[in-house]
Amino acid sequence: MSSMVRVTFDPPGLSVDVAPGTTILEAAWAAGVNILATCAGRGTCGNCAVRLLEGEPGRIRPTPKAVLLPKGMYLACLVEVETPITVRARHLVRLPGSSPQ
Protein backbone atom coordinates (compact mmCIF):
# COMPACT_ATOMS: atom_id res chain seq x y z
CA MET A 1 0.00 0.00 0.00
CA SER A 2 1.44 3.38 -1.02
CA SER A 3 1.46 6.30 1.36
CA MET A 4 -0.52 9.38 0.50
CA VAL A 5 1.07 12.56 -0.84
CA ARG A 6 0.09 16.08 0.27
CA VAL A 7 -0.80 18.71 -2.34
CA THR A 8 -1.29 22.30 -1.17
CA PHE A 9 -2.97 24.98 -3.28
CA ASP A 10 -1.88 28.56 -2.56
CA PRO A 11 -4.20 30.38 -2.80
CA PRO A 12 -6.64 29.42 -1.34
CA GLY A 13 -4.46 27.59 1.21
CA LEU A 14 -6.25 24.25 0.97
CA SER A 15 -4.43 20.92 1.15
CA VAL A 16 -5.41 17.40 0.22
CA ASP A 17 -3.71 14.02 0.59
CA VAL A 18 -3.86 11.92 -2.58
CA ALA A 19 -2.46 8.64 -3.85
CA PRO A 20 0.79 8.85 -5.79
CA GLY A 21 0.02 9.05 -9.52
CA THR A 22 -2.95 11.38 -9.03
CA THR A 23 -2.71 14.44 -11.28
CA ILE A 24 -2.53 17.91 -9.78
CA LEU A 25 -5.89 18.67 -11.44
CA GLU A 26 -7.53 15.60 -9.84
CA ALA A 27 -6.04 16.65 -6.49
CA ALA A 28 -7.48 20.15 -6.96
CA TRP A 29 -10.94 18.75 -7.59
CA ALA A 30 -10.62 16.53 -4.49
CA ALA A 31 -9.66 19.60 -2.41
CA GLY A 32 -12.54 21.68 -3.78
CA VAL A 33 -10.16 23.93 -5.71
CA ASN A 34 -11.62 24.65 -9.12
CA ILE A 35 -8.84 25.11 -11.64
CA LEU A 36 -10.04 26.12 -15.10
CA ALA A 37 -9.65 23.20 -17.52
CA THR A 38 -11.70 23.88 -20.64
CA CYS A 39 -10.33 20.80 -22.43
CA ALA A 40 -11.52 18.60 -19.52
CA GLY A 41 -7.99 17.57 -18.60
CA ARG A 42 -6.73 16.43 -22.01
CA GLY A 43 -3.68 18.71 -21.95
CA THR A 44 -4.64 20.78 -24.97
CA CYS A 45 -5.98 24.14 -23.73
CA GLY A 46 -3.24 25.26 -21.34
CA ASN A 47 -5.73 26.83 -18.92
CA CYS A 48 -4.88 24.52 -16.00
CA ALA A 49 -1.29 25.78 -15.82
CA VAL A 50 0.15 25.89 -12.32
CA ARG A 51 3.43 27.16 -10.89
CA LEU A 52 5.24 24.87 -8.49
CA LEU A 53 6.06 26.90 -5.39
CA GLU A 54 7.51 23.97 -3.45
CA GLY A 55 8.46 20.44 -4.42
CA GLU A 56 9.19 18.76 -7.73
CA PRO A 57 6.88 17.65 -10.54
CA GLY A 58 6.27 13.95 -10.84
CA ARG A 59 5.79 12.04 -14.07
CA ILE A 60 4.38 14.21 -16.85
CA ARG A 61 1.82 12.45 -19.02
CA PRO A 62 2.17 12.82 -22.79
CA THR A 63 -0.19 15.13 -24.68
CA PRO A 64 -1.12 15.20 -28.37
CA LYS A 65 -0.65 18.99 -28.55
CA ALA A 66 2.33 20.95 -27.28
CA VAL A 67 1.44 23.82 -24.96
CA LEU A 68 4.29 26.26 -24.35
CA LEU A 69 4.56 27.46 -20.77
CA PRO A 70 6.99 29.71 -18.91
CA LYS A 71 9.73 28.01 -16.90
CA GLY A 72 8.41 26.52 -13.66
CA MET A 73 4.85 26.21 -15.01
CA TYR A 74 3.15 22.87 -15.67
CA LEU A 75 -0.25 21.66 -16.85
CA ALA A 76 -2.09 20.38 -13.78
CA CYS A 77 -3.90 17.76 -15.85
CA LEU A 78 -0.64 16.14 -16.98
CA VAL A 79 1.59 16.17 -13.89
CA GLU A 80 1.27 13.22 -11.54
CA VAL A 81 1.97 13.89 -7.87
CA GLU A 82 4.74 11.72 -6.39
CA THR A 83 6.06 13.88 -3.53
CA PRO A 84 4.53 16.71 -1.44
CA ILE A 85 4.08 19.89 -3.49
CA THR A 86 2.64 23.39 -3.23
CA VAL A 87 1.20 24.95 -6.36
CA ARG A 88 -0.37 28.22 -7.50
CA ALA A 89 -2.96 28.01 -10.27
CA ARG A 90 -3.05 30.57 -13.05
CA HIS A 91 -6.86 30.39 -13.46
CA LEU A 92 -9.20 29.56 -10.59
CA VAL A 93 -12.95 29.30 -11.15
CA ARG A 94 -15.48 30.13 -8.46
CA LEU A 95 -18.51 27.86 -8.56
CA PRO A 96 -21.99 29.31 -7.98
CA GLY A 97 -22.84 29.11 -4.29
CA SER A 98 -19.22 28.93 -3.14
CA SER A 99 -17.84 31.59 -0.84
CA PRO A 100 -15.20 34.00 -2.14
CA GLN A 101 -11.60 33.05 -1.35
Coordinates of C-alpha atoms in Angstrom, one line a residue:
M1 CA 0.0 0.0 0.0
S2 CA 1.4 3.4 -1.0
S3 CA 1.5 6.3 1.4
M4 CA -0.5 9.4 0.5
V5 CA 1.1 12.6 -0.8
R6 CA 0.1 16.1 0.3
V7 CA -0.8 18.7 -2.3
T8 CA -1.3 22.3 -1.2
F9 CA -3.0 25.0 -3.3
D10 CA -1.9 28.6 -2.6
P11 CA -4.2 30.4 -2.8
P12 CA -6.6 29.4 -1.3
G13 CA -4.5 27.6 1.2
L14 CA -6.3 24.2 1.0
S15 CA -4.4 20.9 1.2
V16 CA -5.4 17.4 0.2
D17 CA -3.7 14.0 0.6
V18 CA -3.9 11.9 -2.6
A19 CA -2.5 8.6 -3.8
P20 CA 0.8 8.8 -5.8
G21 CA 0.0 9.1 -9.5
T22 CA -2.9 11.4 -9.0
T23 CA -2.7 14.4 -11.3
I24 CA -2.5 17.9 -9.8
L25 CA -5.9 18.7 -11.4
E26 CA -7.5 15.6 -9.8
A27 CA -6.0 16.6 -6.5
A28 CA -7.5 20.2 -7.0
W29 CA -10.9 18.7 -7.6
A30 CA -10.6 16.5 -4.5
A31 CA -9.7 19.6 -2.4
G32 CA -12.5 21.7 -3.8
V33 CA -10.2 23.9 -5.7
N34 CA -11.6 24.7 -9.1
I35 CA -8.8 25.1 -11.6
L36 CA -10.0 26.1 -15.1
A37 CA -9.7 23.2 -17.5
T38 CA -11.7 23.9 -20.6
C39 CA -10.3 20.8 -22.4
A40 CA -11.5 18.6 -19.5
G41 CA -8.0 17.6 -18.6
R42 CA -6.7 16.4 -22.0
G43 CA -3.7 18.7 -21.9
T44 CA -4.6 20.8 -25.0
C45 CA -6.0 24.1 -23.7
G46 CA -3.2 25.3 -21.3
N47 CA -5.7 26.8 -18.9
C48 CA -4.9 24.5 -16.0
A49 CA -1.3 25.8 -15.8
V50 CA 0.2 25.9 -12.3
R51 CA 3.4 27.2 -10.9
L52 CA 5.2 24.9 -8.5
L53 CA 6.1 26.9 -5.4
E54 CA 7.5 24.0 -3.4
G55 CA 8.5 20.4 -4.4
E56 CA 9.2 18.8 -7.7
P57 CA 6.9 17.7 -10.5
G58 CA 6.3 13.9 -10.8
R59 CA 5.8 12.0 -14.1
I60 CA 4.4 14.2 -16.9
R61 CA 1.8 12.5 -19.0
P62 CA 2.2 12.8 -22.8
T63 CA -0.2 15.1 -24.7
P64 CA -1.1 15.2 -28.4
K65 CA -0.6 19.0 -28.5
A66 CA 2.3 21.0 -27.3
V67 CA 1.4 23.8 -25.0
L68 CA 4.3 26.3 -24.3
L69 CA 4.6 27.5 -20.8
P70 CA 7.0 29.7 -18.9
K71 CA 9.7 28.0 -16.9
G72 CA 8.4 26.5 -13.7
M73 CA 4.8 26.2 -15.0
Y74 CA 3.2 22.9 -15.7
L75 CA -0.2 21.7 -16.9
A76 CA -2.1 20.4 -13.8
C77 CA -3.9 17.8 -15.9
L78 CA -0.6 16.1 -17.0
V79 CA 1.6 16.2 -13.9
E80 CA 1.3 13.2 -11.5
V81 CA 2.0 13.9 -7.9
E82 CA 4.7 11.7 -6.4
T83 CA 6.1 13.9 -3.5
P84 CA 4.5 16.7 -1.4
I85 CA 4.1 19.9 -3.5
T86 CA 2.6 23.4 -3.2
V87 CA 1.2 24.9 -6.4
R88 CA -0.4 28.2 -7.5
A89 CA -3.0 28.0 -10.3
R90 CA -3.1 30.6 -13.1
H91 CA -6.9 30.4 -13.5
L92 CA -9.2 29.6 -10.6
V93 CA -13.0 29.3 -11.2
R94 CA -15.5 30.1 -8.5
L95 CA -18.5 27.9 -8.6
P96 CA -22.0 29.3 -8.0
G97 CA -22.8 29.1 -4.3
S98 CA -19.2 28.9 -3.1
S99 CA -17.8 31.6 -0.8
P100 CA -15.2 34.0 -2.1
Q101 CA -11.6 33.0 -1.3

